[in-house]
GROMACS .gro file of C-alpha atoms in nm:
model
  149
    1MET     CA    1  -7.531  28.871   3.811
    2LEU     CA    2  -7.444  28.502   3.793
    3ASP     CA    3  -7.557  28.447   4.152
    4SER     CA    4  -7.894  28.610   4.085
    5ARG     CA    5  -7.932  28.404   3.765
    6GLN     CA    6  -7.977  28.720   3.555
    7LEU     CA    7  -7.674  28.600   3.365
    8GLU     CA    8  -7.579  28.240   3.304
    9GLU     CA    9  -7.270  28.078   3.161
   10ARG     CA   10  -7.358  27.943   2.820
   11GLN     CA   11  -7.119  27.912   2.528
   12ALA     CA   12  -7.225  28.037   2.185
   13SER     CA   13  -7.104  27.916   1.848
   14ASP     CA   14  -6.931  28.153   1.609
   15SER     CA   15  -7.230  28.126   1.375
   16GLU     CA   16  -7.467  28.239   1.653
   17VAL     CA   17  -7.249  28.539   1.740
   18GLU     CA   18  -7.214  28.630   1.371
   19GLY     CA   19  -7.588  28.597   1.320
   20ILE     CA   20  -7.675  28.824   1.612
   21TRP     CA   21  -7.412  29.082   1.511
   22ASN     CA   22  -7.522  29.082   1.148
   23LYS     CA   23  -7.886  29.125   1.257
   24ALA     CA   24  -7.769  29.424   1.467
   25VAL     CA   25  -7.606  29.580   1.161
   26ARG     CA   26  -7.929  29.529   0.961
   27SER     CA   27  -8.126  29.706   1.236
   28LEU     CA   28  -7.870  29.985   1.233
   29ASN     CA   29  -7.900  30.017   0.853
   30SER     CA   30  -8.279  30.032   0.881
   31SER     CA   31  -8.255  30.310   1.140
   32MET     CA   32  -8.076  30.526   0.882
   33LEU     CA   33  -8.339  30.507   0.608
   34PRO     CA   34  -8.429  30.852   0.472
   35ARG     CA   35  -8.752  31.016   0.591
   36LEU     CA   36  -8.789  30.768   0.877
   37ASP     CA   37  -9.005  30.888   1.166
   38PRO     CA   38  -8.781  30.993   1.463
   39ASP     CA   39  -8.951  30.746   1.699
   40ALA     CA   40  -8.898  30.461   1.450
   41ALA     CA   41  -8.535  30.565   1.393
   42PHE     CA   42  -8.473  30.574   1.769
   43THR     CA   43  -8.638  30.234   1.819
   44LEU     CA   44  -8.444  30.066   1.537
   45LEU     CA   45  -8.114  30.222   1.643
   46TYR     CA   46  -8.170  30.117   2.003
   47GLN     CA   47  -8.262  29.766   1.889
   48GLY     CA   48  -7.941  29.745   1.685
   49ALA     CA   49  -7.732  29.853   1.985
   50LEU     CA   50  -7.906  29.596   2.205
   51GLN     CA   51  -7.848  29.323   1.946
   52ALA     CA   52  -7.479  29.419   1.911
   53SER     CA   53  -7.447  29.408   2.290
   54THR     CA   54  -7.614  29.067   2.292
   55ALA     CA   55  -7.355  28.943   2.040
   56VAL     CA   56  -7.076  29.057   2.275
   57VAL     CA   57  -7.240  28.892   2.578
   58ARG     CA   58  -7.288  28.568   2.385
   59ALA     CA   59  -6.928  28.576   2.257
   60SER     CA   60  -6.811  28.613   2.618
   61GLY     CA   61  -6.975  28.280   2.700
   62HIS     CA   62  -7.283  28.415   2.876
   63ARG     CA   63  -7.655  28.460   2.822
   64VAL     CA   64  -7.883  28.718   2.983
   65ARG     CA   65  -8.203  28.583   3.137
   66GLY     CA   66  -8.533  28.709   3.273
   67ASP     CA   67  -8.696  29.042   3.334
   68GLY     CA   68  -8.488  29.352   3.282
   69HIS     CA   69  -8.281  29.187   3.012
   70HIS     CA   70  -8.206  29.517   2.832
   71HIS     CA   71  -8.054  29.661   3.151
   72HIS     CA   72  -7.871  29.337   3.227
   73THR     CA   73  -7.733  29.310   2.873
   74PHE     CA   74  -7.580  29.659   2.880
   75PHE     CA   75  -7.460  29.602   3.239
   76ALA     CA   76  -7.289  29.275   3.136
   77VAL     CA   77  -7.111  29.445   2.846
   78ALA     CA   78  -6.999  29.729   3.075
   79ALA     CA   79  -6.869  29.471   3.325
   80LEU     CA   80  -6.630  29.332   3.064
   81GLY     CA   81  -6.412  29.632   3.147
   82ALA     CA   82  -6.305  29.688   2.788
   83GLY     CA   83  -6.258  30.068   2.780
   84ALA     CA   84  -6.471  30.227   2.507
   85LEU     CA   85  -6.698  29.923   2.497
   86SER     CA   86  -6.777  29.956   2.868
   87GLY     CA   87  -6.832  30.330   2.837
   88ALA     CA   88  -7.070  30.290   2.543
   89ALA     CA   89  -7.267  30.023   2.728
   90ARG     CA   90  -7.298  30.248   3.034
   91ASP     CA   91  -7.422  30.533   2.811
   92LEU     CA   92  -7.675  30.301   2.646
   93ASN     CA   93  -7.803  30.184   2.983
   94VAL     CA   94  -7.891  30.546   3.064
   95ILE     CA   95  -8.045  30.608   2.719
   96ARG     CA   96  -8.242  30.283   2.751
   97GLN     CA   97  -8.500  30.461   2.964
   98GLN     CA   98  -8.599  30.681   2.668
   99ARG     CA   99  -8.698  30.379   2.460
  100HIS     CA  100  -9.030  30.356   2.640
  101GLY     CA  101  -9.121  30.708   2.528
  102ALA     CA  102  -9.026  30.641   2.167
  103ILE     CA  103  -9.255  30.340   2.158
  104TYR     CA  104  -9.545  30.417   2.393
  105ASP     CA  105  -9.566  30.792   2.469
  106TRP     CA  106  -9.841  30.921   2.238
  107GLU     CA  107  -9.796  31.281   2.356
  108ARG     CA  108  -9.443  31.337   2.233
  109THR     CA  109  -9.200  31.252   1.956
  110THR     CA  110  -8.833  31.167   1.999
  111ASP     CA  111  -8.634  31.488   1.966
  112GLU     CA  112  -8.310  31.543   1.776
  113ALA     CA  113  -8.103  31.559   2.097
  114ALA     CA  114  -8.219  31.214   2.210
  115LEU     CA  115  -8.157  31.066   1.866
  116SER     CA  116  -7.810  31.228   1.851
  117ALA     CA  117  -7.716  31.093   2.195
  118LEU     CA  118  -7.825  30.743   2.097
  119THR     CA  119  -7.640  30.767   1.765
  120ALA     CA  120  -7.317  30.869   1.942
  121ALA     CA  121  -7.345  30.585   2.195
  122ALA     CA  122  -7.434  30.331   1.926
  123ARG     CA  123  -7.142  30.445   1.708
  124LYS     CA  124  -6.902  30.387   2.001
  125LEU     CA  125  -7.060  30.053   2.087
  126PHE     CA  126  -7.047  29.919   1.731
  127ALA     CA  127  -6.684  30.028   1.681
  128ALA     CA  128  -6.563  29.893   2.015
  129GLY     CA  129  -6.786  29.584   1.995
  130GLU     CA  130  -6.656  29.493   1.651
  131ALA     CA  131  -6.294  29.532   1.767
  132TRP     CA  132  -6.362  29.325   2.081
  133LEU     CA  133  -6.536  29.047   1.887
  134ILE     CA  134  -6.255  29.026   1.630
  135ALA     CA  135  -5.994  29.011   1.909
  136GLU     CA  136  -6.186  28.741   2.097
  137ARG     CA  137  -6.298  28.540   1.794
  138PRO     CA  138  -6.078  28.621   1.494
  139ARG     CA  139  -6.259  28.376   1.264
  140LEU     CA  140  -6.586  28.572   1.276
  141ALA     CA  141  -6.717  28.718   0.950
  142LEU     CA  142  -6.886  29.031   1.079
  143ALA     CA  143  -7.088  29.274   0.868
  144PRO     CA  144  -6.931  29.618   0.904
  145PRO     CA  145  -7.138  29.888   1.076
  146PRO     CA  146  -7.249  30.156   0.826
  147PHE     CA  147  -7.122  30.457   1.019
  148PRO     CA  148  -6.916  30.689   0.797
  149ASP     CA  149  -6.561  30.761   0.914
   0.00000   0.00000   0.00000
């Protein structure tokens, strides 16, 4: 990905990583509001997972560039090879294709199965991402994800 310039080496400050992560947690919180339309819940939950993945990529000293940045962000996180974090990113890269339907497909609504699959992948990503970020940058003050234990 570095050779194709889809990913570039660029260091991020702790405050940038914290800011992106905390924004991800806010998106996640918003996705859980009661009586939220399933398409809106899916879109906000997906956005939170993408933002959390971006925080991990930035903390690793990289930045995703150009077209296809959602795919490249999840691919970069998966390439870190960090067990559950990589698995969650791979799952999200597959689920990513459903985002288009949640936003643009006027003939259907996101179903419970799609929302459940995204919730499971996001739960894994947030848990593993938080652990990875704390291990890599122990001084970070990260907002905790709101998933119940």
